Coordinates of C-alpha atoms in Angstrom, one line a residue:
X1 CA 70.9 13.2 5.0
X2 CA 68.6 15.8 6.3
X3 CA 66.0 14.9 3.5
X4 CA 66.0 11.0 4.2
X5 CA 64.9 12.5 8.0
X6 CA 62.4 14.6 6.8
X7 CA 61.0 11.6 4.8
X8 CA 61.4 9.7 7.3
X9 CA 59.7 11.6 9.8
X10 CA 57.0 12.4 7.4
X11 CA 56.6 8.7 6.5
X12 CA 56.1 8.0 10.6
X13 CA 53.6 10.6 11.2
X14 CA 51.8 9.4 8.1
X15 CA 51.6 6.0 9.5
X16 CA 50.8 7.2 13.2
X17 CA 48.0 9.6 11.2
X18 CA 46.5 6.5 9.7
X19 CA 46.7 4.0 12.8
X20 CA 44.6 6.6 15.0
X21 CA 42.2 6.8 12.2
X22 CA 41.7 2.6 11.7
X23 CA 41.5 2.7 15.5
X24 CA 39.2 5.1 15.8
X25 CA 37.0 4.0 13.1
X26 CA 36.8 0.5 14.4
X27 CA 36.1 1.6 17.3
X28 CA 33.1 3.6 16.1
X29 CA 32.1 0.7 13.6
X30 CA 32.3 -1.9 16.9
X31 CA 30.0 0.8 19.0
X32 CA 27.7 1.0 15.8
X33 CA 27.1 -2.6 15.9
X34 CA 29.2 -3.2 13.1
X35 CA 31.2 -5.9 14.3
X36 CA 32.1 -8.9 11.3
X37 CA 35.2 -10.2 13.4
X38 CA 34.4 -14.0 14.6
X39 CA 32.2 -14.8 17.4
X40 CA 33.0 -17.0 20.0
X41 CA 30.1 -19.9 20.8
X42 CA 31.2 -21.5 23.4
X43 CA 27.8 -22.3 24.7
X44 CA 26.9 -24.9 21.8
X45 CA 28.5 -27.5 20.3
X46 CA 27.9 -26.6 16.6
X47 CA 28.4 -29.9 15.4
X48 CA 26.4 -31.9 17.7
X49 CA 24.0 -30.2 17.2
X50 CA 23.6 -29.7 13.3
X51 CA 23.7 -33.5 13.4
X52 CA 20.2 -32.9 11.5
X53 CA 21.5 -33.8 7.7
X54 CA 20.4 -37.2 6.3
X55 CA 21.2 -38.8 3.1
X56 CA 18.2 -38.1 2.1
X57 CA 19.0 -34.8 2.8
X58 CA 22.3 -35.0 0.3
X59 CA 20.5 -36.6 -2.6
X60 CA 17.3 -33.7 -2.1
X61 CA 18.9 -30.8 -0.3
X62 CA 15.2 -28.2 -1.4
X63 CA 12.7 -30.9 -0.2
X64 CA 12.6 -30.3 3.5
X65 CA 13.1 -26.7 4.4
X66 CA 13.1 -25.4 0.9
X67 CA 16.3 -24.0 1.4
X68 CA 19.5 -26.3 0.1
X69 CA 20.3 -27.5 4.0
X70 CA 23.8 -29.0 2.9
X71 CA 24.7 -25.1 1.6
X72 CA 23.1 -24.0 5.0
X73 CA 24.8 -26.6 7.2
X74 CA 27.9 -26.2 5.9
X75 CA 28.1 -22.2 6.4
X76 CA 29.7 -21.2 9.8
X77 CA 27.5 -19.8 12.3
X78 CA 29.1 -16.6 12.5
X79 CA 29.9 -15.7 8.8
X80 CA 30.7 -12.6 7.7
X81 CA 28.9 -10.6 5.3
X82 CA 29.2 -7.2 2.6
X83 CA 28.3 -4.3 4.0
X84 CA 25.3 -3.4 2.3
X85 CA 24.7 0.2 3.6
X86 CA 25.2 2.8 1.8
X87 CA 28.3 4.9 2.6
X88 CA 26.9 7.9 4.5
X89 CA 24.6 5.2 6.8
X90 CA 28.4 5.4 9.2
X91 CA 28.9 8.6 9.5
X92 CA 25.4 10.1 10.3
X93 CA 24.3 7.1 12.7
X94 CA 27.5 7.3 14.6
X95 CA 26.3 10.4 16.4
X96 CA 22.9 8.3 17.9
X97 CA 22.8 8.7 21.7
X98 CA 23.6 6.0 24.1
X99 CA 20.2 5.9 25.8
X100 CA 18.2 4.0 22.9
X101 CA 15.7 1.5 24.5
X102 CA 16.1 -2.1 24.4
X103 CA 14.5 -4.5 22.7
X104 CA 12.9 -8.0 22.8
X105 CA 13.9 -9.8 19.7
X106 CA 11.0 -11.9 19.2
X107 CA 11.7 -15.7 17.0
X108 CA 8.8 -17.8 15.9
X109 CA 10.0 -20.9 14.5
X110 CA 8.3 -24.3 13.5
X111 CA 10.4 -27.5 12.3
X112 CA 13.7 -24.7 11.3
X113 CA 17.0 -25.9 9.7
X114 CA 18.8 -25.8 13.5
X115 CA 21.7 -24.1 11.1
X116 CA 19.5 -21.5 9.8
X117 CA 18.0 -20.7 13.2
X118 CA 21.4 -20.6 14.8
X119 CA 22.7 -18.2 12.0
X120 CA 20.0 -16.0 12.9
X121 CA 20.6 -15.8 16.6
X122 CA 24.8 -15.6 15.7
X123 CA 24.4 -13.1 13.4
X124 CA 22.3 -10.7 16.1
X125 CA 24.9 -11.1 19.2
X126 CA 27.6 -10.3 16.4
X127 CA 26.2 -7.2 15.1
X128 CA 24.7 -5.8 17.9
X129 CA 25.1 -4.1 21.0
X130 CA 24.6 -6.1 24.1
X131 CA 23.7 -3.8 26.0
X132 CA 20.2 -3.3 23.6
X133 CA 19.3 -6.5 23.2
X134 CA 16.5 -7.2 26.4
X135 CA 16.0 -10.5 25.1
X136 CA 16.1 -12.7 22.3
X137 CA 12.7 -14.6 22.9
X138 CA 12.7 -18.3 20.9
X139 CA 9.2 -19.3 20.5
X140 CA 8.8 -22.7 19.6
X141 CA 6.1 -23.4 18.2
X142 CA 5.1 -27.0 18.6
X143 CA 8.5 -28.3 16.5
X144 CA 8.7 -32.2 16.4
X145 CA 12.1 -32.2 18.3
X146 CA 11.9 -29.9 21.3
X147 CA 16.3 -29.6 21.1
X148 CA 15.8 -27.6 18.3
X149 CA 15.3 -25.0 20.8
X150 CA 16.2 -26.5 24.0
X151 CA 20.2 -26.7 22.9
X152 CA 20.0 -23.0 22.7
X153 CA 19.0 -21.9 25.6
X154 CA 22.8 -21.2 27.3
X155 CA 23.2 -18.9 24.5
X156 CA 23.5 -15.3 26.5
X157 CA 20.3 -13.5 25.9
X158 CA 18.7 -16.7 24.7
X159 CA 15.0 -17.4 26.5
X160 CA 13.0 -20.1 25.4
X161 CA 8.6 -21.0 25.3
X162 CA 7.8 -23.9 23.7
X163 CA 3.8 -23.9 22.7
X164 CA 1.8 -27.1 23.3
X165 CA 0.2 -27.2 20.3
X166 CA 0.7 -25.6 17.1
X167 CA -0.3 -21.9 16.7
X168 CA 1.4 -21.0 14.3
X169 CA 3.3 -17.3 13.6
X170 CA 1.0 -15.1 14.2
X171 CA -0.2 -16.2 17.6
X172 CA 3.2 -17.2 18.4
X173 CA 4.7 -13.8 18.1
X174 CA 1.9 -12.3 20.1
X175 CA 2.1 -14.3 22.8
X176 CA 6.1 -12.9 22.3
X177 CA 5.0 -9.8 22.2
X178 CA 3.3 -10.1 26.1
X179 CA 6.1 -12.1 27.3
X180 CA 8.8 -9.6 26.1
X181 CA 10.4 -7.3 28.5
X182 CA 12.1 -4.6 26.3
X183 CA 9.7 -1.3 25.7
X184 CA 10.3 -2.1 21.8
X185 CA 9.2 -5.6 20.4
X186 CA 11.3 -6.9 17.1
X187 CA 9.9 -9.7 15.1
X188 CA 12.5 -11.6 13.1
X189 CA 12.0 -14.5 11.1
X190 CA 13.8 -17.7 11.9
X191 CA 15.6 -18.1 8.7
X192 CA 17.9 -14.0 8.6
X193 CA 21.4 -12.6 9.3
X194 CA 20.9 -9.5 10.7
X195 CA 24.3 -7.0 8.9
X196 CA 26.2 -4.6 10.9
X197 CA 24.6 -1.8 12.4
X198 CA 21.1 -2.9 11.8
X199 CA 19.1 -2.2 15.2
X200 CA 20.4 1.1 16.3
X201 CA 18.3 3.1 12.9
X202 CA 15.5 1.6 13.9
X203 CA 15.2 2.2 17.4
X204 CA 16.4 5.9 16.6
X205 CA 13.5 6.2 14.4
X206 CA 10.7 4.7 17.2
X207 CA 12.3 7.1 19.7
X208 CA 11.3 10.3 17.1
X209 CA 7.9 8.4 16.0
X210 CA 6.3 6.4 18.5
X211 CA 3.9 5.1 16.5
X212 CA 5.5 4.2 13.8
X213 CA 6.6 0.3 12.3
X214 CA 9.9 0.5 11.2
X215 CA 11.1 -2.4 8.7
X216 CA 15.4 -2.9 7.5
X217 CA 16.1 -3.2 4.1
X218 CA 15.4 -6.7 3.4
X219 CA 18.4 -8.1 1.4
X220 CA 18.7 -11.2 -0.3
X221 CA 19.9 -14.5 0.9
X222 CA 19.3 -17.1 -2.2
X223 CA 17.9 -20.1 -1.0
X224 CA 20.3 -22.6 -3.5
X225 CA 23.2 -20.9 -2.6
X226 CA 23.2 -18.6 0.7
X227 CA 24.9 -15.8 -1.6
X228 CA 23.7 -12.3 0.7
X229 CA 22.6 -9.9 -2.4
X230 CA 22.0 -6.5 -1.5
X231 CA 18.6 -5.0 -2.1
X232 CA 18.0 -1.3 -3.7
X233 CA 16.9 1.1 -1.1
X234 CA 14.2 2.8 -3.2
X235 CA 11.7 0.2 -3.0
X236 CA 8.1 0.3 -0.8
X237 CA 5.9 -2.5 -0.3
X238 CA 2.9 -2.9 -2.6
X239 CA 0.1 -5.1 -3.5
X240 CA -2.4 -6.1 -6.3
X241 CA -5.9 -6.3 -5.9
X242 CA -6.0 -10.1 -5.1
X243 CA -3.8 -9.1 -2.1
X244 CA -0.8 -10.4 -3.3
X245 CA 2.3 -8.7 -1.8
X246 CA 5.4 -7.0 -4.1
X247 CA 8.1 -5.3 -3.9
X248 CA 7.5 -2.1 -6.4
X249 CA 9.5 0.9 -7.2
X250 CA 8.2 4.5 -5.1
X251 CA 6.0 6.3 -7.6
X252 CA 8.4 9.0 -7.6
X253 CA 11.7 9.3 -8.7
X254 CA 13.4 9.9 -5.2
X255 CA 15.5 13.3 -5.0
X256 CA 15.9 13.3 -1.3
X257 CA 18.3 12.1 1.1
X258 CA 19.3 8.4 0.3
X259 CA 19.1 6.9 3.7
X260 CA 16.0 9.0 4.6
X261 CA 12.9 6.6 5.8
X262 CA 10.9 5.3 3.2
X263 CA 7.0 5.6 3.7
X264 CA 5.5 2.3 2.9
X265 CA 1.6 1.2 2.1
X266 CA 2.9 -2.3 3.5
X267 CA 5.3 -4.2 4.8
X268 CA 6.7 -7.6 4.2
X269 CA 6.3 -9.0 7.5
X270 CA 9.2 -11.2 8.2
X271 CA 11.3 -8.4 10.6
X272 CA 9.8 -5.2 11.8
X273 CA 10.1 -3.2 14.8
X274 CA 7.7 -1.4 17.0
X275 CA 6.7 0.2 20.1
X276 CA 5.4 -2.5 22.7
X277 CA 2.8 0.2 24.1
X278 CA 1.7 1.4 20.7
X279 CA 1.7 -2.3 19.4
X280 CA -0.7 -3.4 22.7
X281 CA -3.1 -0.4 22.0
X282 CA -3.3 -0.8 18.5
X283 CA -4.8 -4.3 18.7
X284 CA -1.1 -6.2 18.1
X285 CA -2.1 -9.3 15.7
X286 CA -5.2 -10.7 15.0
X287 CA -5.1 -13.7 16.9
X288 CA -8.0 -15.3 14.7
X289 CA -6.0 -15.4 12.1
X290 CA -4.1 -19.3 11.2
X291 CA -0.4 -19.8 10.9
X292 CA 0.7 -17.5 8.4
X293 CA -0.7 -15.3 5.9
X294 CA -2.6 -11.9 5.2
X295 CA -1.3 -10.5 8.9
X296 CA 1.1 -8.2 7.2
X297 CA -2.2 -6.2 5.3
X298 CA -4.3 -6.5 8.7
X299 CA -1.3 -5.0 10.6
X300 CA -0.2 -2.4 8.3
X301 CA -3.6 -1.6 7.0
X302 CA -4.7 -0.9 10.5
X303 CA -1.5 1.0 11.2
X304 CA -1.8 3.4 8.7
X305 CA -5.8 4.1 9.0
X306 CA -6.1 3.8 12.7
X307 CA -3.4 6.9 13.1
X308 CA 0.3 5.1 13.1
X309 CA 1.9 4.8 9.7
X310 CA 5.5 2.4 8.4
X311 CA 8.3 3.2 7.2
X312 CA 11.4 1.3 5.5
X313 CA 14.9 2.6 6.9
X314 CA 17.9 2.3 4.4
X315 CA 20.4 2.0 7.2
X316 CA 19.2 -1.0 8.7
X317 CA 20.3 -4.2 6.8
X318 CA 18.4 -7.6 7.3
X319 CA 19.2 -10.5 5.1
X320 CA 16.3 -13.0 4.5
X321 CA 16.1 -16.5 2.8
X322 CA 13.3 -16.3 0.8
X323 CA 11.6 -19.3 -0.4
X324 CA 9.1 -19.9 -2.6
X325 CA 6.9 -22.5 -0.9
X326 CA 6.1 -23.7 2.9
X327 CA 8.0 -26.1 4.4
X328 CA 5.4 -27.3 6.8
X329 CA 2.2 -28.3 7.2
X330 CA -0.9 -25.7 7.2
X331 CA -3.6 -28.7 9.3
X332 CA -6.1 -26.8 7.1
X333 CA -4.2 -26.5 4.0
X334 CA -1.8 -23.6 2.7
X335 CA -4.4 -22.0 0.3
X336 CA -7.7 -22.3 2.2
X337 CA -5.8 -20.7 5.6
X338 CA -4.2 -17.6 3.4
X339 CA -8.2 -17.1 2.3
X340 CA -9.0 -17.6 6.0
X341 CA -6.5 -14.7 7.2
X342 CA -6.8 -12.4 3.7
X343 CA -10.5 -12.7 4.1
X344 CA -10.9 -11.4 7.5
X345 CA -8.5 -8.3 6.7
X346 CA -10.5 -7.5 3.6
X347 CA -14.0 -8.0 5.7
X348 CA -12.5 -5.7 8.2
X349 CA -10.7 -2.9 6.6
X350 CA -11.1 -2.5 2.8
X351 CA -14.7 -1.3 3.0
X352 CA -16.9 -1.0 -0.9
X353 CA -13.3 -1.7 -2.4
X354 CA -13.4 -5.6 -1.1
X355 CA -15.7 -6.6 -4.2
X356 CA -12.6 -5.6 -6.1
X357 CA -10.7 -8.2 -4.3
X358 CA -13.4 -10.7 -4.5
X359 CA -13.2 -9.7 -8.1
X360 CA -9.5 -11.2 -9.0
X361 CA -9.9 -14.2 -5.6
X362 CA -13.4 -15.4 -6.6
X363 CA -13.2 -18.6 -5.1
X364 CA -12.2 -17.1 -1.5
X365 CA -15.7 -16.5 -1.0
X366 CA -16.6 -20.2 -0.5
X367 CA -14.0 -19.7 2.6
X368 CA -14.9 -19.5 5.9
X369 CA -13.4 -16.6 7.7
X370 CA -15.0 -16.4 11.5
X371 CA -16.3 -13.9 13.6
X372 CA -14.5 -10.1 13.2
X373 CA -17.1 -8.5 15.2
X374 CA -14.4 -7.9 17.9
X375 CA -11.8 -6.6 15.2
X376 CA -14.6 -4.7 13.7
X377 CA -15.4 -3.2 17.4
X378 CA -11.7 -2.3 17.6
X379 CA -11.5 0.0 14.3
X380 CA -14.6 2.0 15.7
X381 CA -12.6 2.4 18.7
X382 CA -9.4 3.3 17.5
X383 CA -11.8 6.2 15.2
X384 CA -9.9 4.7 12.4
X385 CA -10.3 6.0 8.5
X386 CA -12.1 4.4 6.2
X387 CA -9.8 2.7 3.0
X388 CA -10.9 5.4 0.7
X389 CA -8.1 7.7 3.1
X390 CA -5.6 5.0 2.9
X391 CA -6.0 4.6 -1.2
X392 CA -5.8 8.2 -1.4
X393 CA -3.1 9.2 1.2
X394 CA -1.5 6.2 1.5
X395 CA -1.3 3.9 -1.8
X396 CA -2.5 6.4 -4.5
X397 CA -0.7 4.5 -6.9
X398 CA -2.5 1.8 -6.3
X399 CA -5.1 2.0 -9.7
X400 CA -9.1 0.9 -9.3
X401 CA -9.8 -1.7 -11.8
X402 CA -13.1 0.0 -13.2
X403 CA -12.6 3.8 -13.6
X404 CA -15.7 4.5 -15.7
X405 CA -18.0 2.8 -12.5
X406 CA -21.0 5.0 -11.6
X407 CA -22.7 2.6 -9.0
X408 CA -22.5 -0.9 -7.8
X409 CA -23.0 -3.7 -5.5
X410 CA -26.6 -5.2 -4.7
X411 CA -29.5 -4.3 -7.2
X412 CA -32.3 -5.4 -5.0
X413 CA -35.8 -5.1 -4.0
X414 CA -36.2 -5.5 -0.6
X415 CA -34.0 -8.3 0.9
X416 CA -33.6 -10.0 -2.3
X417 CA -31.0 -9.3 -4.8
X418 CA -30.7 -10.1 -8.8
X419 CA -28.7 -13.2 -9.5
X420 CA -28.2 -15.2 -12.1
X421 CA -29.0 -19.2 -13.2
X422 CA -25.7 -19.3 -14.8
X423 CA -26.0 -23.4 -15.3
X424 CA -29.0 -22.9 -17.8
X425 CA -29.3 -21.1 -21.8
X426 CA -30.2 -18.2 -21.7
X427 CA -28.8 -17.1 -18.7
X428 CA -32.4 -15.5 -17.1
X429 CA -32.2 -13.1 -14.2
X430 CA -34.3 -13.8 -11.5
X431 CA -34.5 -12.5 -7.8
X432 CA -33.0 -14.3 -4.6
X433 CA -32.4 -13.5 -1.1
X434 CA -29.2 -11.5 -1.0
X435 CA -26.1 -13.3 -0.2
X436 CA -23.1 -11.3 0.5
X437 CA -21.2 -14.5 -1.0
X438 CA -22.7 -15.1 -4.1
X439 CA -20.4 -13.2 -6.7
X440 CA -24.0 -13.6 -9.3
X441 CA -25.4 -11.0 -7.1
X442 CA -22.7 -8.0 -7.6
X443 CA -22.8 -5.6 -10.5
X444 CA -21.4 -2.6 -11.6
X445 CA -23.3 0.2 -13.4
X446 CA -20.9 1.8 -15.9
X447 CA -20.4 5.0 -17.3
X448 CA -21.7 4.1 -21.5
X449 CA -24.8 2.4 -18.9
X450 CA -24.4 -1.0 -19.2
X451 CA -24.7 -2.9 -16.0
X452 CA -21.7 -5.7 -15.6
X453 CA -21.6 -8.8 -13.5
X454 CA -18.9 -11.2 -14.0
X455 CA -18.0 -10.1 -17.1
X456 CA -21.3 -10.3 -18.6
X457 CA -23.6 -7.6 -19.2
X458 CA -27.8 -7.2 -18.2
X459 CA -28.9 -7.4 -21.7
X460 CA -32.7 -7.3 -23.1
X461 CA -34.0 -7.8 -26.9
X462 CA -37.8 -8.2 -26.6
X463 CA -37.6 -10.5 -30.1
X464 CA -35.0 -12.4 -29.3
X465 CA -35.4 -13.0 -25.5
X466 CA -39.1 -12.5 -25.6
X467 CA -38.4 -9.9 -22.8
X468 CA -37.2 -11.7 -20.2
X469 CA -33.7 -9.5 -19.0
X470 CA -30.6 -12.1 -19.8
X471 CA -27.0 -11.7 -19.4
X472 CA -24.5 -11.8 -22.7
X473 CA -21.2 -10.9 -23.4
X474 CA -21.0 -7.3 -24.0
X475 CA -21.5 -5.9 -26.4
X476 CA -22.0 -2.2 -26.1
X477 CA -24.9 -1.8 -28.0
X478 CA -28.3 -0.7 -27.5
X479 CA -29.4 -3.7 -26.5
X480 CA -27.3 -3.3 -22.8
X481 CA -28.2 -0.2 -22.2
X482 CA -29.7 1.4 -19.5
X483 CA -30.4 4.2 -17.5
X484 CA -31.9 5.4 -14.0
X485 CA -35.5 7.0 -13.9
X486 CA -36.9 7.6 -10.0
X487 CA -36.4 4.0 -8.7
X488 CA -36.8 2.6 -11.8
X489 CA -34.2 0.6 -14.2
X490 CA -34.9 1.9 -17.9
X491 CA -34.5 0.0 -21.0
X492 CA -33.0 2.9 -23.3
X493 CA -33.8 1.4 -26.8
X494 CA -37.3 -0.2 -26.1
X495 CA -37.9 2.6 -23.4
X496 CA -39.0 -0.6 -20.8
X497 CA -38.8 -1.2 -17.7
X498 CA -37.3 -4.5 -15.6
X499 CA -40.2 -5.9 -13.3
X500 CA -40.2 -8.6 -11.2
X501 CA -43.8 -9.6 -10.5
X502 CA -43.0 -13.0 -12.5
X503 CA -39.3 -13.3 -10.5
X504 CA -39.8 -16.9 -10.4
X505 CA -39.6 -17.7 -13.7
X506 CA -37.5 -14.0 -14.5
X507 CA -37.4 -10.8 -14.8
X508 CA -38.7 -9.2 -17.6
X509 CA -39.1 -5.7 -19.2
X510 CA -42.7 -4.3 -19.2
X511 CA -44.2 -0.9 -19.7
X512 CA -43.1 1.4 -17.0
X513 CA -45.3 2.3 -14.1
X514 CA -43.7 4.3 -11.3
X515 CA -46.3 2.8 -8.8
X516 CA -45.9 -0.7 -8.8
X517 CA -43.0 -1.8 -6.6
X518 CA -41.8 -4.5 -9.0
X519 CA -40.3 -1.9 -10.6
X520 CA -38.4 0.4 -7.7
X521 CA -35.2 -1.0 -7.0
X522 CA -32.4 -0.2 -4.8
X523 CA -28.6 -0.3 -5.5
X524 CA -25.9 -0.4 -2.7
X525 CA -23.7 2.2 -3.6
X526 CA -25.4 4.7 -6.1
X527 CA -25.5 8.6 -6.8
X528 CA -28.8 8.5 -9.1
X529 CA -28.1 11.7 -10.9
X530 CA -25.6 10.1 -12.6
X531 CA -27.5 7.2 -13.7
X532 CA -30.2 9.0 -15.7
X533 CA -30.7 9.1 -19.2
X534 CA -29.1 12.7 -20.2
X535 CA -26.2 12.2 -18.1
X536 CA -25.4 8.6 -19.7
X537 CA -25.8 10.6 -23.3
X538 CA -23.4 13.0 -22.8
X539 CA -20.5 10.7 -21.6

């Protein structure tokens, strides 16, 4: 009898034991923000106002939003979602001090699935602590039906600015960005779900780095089917050299702590954090820019070289629908405005390596990009590096596409440049005035000394050209080499010289003659040592 008590009372201690515990750790999952229990929306009716699907909508769920909008409509506003943190995320952020700042959660949006954008508002006053959330600012920016926003405004935290015409994202979030009131601005695409315990990391990180852009760990959310897939932690934000963004694996194999902040070249763009003081006096978004595009480069380019630097925090979990093309209109076309917005950022910040851009984009060069005098003004006063720094401290990883280069850009005599009549056989090099958008007027002096523009290489064979200086395929032989002498450019097998004193019908090789100035020409970016003829022979 005395052993079915002990038991007993064993059994009832047990179960006491483990009742404290679940209370207390839902109680310190609920003060983390880690709430999934249902939310009550009394402040909309949900399905007046998803009254948005049409049949056409049923037989071509993709064509509007591209998202399926029956799989979206049909979700509840408040569903629940995985936990996609890692374990230890609970225990070490549950110690975070009460006094973190508050934030103004800043929502561009342009014709949005009303379900999608609801979700996204839902999800943040269900995972979050009220008591951090400043303001959840709705920009709408110019949408056809003003309700989309307008039936959302009861929603506590909810504020609403409609724009008058259409701006599109980036001006849209910084006209947020000086209407917000919380002293750390978080941008947030129209179309996430925000998981449990997603702010407090990254306000916790601003606090100890001021200036630093924090981004979550973007999950999944697949556009067919709204299944929330959980993304690996050790990625970072990268790009090729026609400025296409990529996720990309760190180029390390990562031995410290697991929910330690990951440094990142680049961000996505669709949710990040920052300081509101740091983001005003670091030039916030440039506002010449068009409706979206290339503003993630320009910000975190300028971030990292002008003294701030981003970082991706494993503890913060953001789901994102990610879609593969634009649902709206771009009034001056999807492609030409992405050249608009990547040109400026590569005029602005990428210095000599732009041509390498202009290299793998060469039709972005017919595009306009506008005046970046005032952006330029605002690197020189911010004493920012140059992007030699950033490819070296920031994106080493990043490889050059020529590695055997000795000089390039500009080979030119005055303010005209060599070019190329690429419409006519032979291709004949003559001299122009120098265009900083004509790709027939960049080359690239290589370390075996043949000189490259467009693939083709400067080529001269007095019997078969009857020495006028053409372009061929290369070749490698001695026909395409060259090599420096003073100012001169130095045939190596006929031991000629290019001269221009007949530039209108071509240049041509001719005896050399260090006097005459047909022959002296000038190269943008050169060390001459390395051009002449023993240092080419021993490479």
């Amino acid at each position: 009898m005395r052993r079915k008590r002990k038991i007993t009372c064993v059994v009832l201690i047990l179960v006491w034991l483990l009742g404290t515990l679940y209370i207390f750790w839902d109680g310190m999952v609920e003060n983390f923000g880690g709430s999934n229990k249902p939310f009550n929306l009394k402040s909309v009716k949900v399905e007046e106002y998803l009254k948005e699907t049409s049949e056409q909508d049923v037989q071509e769920p993709m064509r509007k939003h591209a998202f399926n909008i029956v799989i979206s409509n049909k979700l509840p506003p408040d569903r629940s979602l995985p936990d996609a943190r890692s374990s230890r995320c609970l225990s070490h952020f549950s110690s975070i001090p009460q006094s973190l700042p508050t934030t103004s959660i800043i929502i561009a949006f342009h014709n949005e699935a009303r379900s999608a954008l609801l979700r996204t508002i839902v999800s943040i006053l269900k995972r979050t602590p009220l008591e951090l959330i400043a303001e959840i600012l709705l920009i709408d920016d110019f949408s056809n039906n003003p309700q989309d926003g307008q039936l959302l405004v009861h929603i506590p935290k909810v504020k609403l600015v409609r724009n008058t015409n259409r701006e599109g994202l980036i001006r849209s979030r910084v006209k947020g960005s000086k209407l917000a009131k919380g002293k750390i601005l978080t941008f947030m695409d129209s179309h996430c779900e925000v998981n449990v315990g997603w702010l407090q990391p990254l306000l916790q990180r601003i606090i100890q780095e001021p200036k630093c852009i924090v981004t979550p760990v973007i999950d999944v959310i697949d556009k067919e089917s709204f299944v929330y897939t959980r993304a690996p932690e050790i990625l970072q934000g990268g790009f090729d050299w026609s400025l296409n963004f990529r996720w990309e694996e760190q180029p390390y194999k990562r031995k410290v702590d697991e929910i330690k902040p990951v440094k990142t070249p680049v961000i996505s763009g669709s949710i990040f954090s920052v300081n509101k003081d740091w983001f005003d006096n670091v030039g916030r978004l440039d506002t010449k820019m068009d409706i979206w595009g290339g503003e993630n480069f320009e910000l975190s380019f300028r971030t990292w070289m002008c003294g701030g630097m981003m970082e991706i925090i494993p503890c913060s979990r953001v789901g994102h629908v990610n879609r593969k093309q634009h649902p709206y209109i771009f009034p001056d076309g999807n492609v030409n405005t992405y050249l608009k917005n990547t040109r400026r950022t590569v005029e602005i910040w990428m210095d000599e390596y732009k041509r390498f851009f202009y290299a793998a984009r060469p039709s972005s060069r017919m595009q306009a990009f506008g005046d970046i005098s005032e952006r330029r003004n605002l690197r020189v006063k911010l004493h920012c590096e140059n992007f030699r720094w950033y490819l070296e401290h920031v994106y080493p990883n990043l490889k050059l596409p020529v590695s055997d280069e000795l000089a390039y850009g500009h080979i030119k005599q005055g303010d005209h440049c060599i070019d190329l009549d690429p419409g006519q056989l032979p291709v004949i090099t003559k001299l122009r005035f120098c265009s900083e958008s004509k790709m027939a007027q960049d080359w690239s002096w290589r370390r075996k000394g043949i000189i490259v523009s467009n693939g083709m290489c400067l080529t001269s064979d007095p019997l078969v050209t009857h020495d006028y200086v053409v372009v061929q395929f290369c070749n490698y032989g001695d026909n395409q080499r060259w090599y420096r002498h003073l100012k001169q450019i130095v045939h190596e097998s006929t031991g000629l010289c290019i001269d221009s004193h007949d530039s209108g019908k071509g240049l041509i090789v001719a005896d050399c003659d260090d006097s005459l100035d047909t022959q002296q020409w000038e190269i943008t970016v050169e060390n001459p040592a390395s051009l002449e003829k023993e240092y080419l022979d021993n490479t």
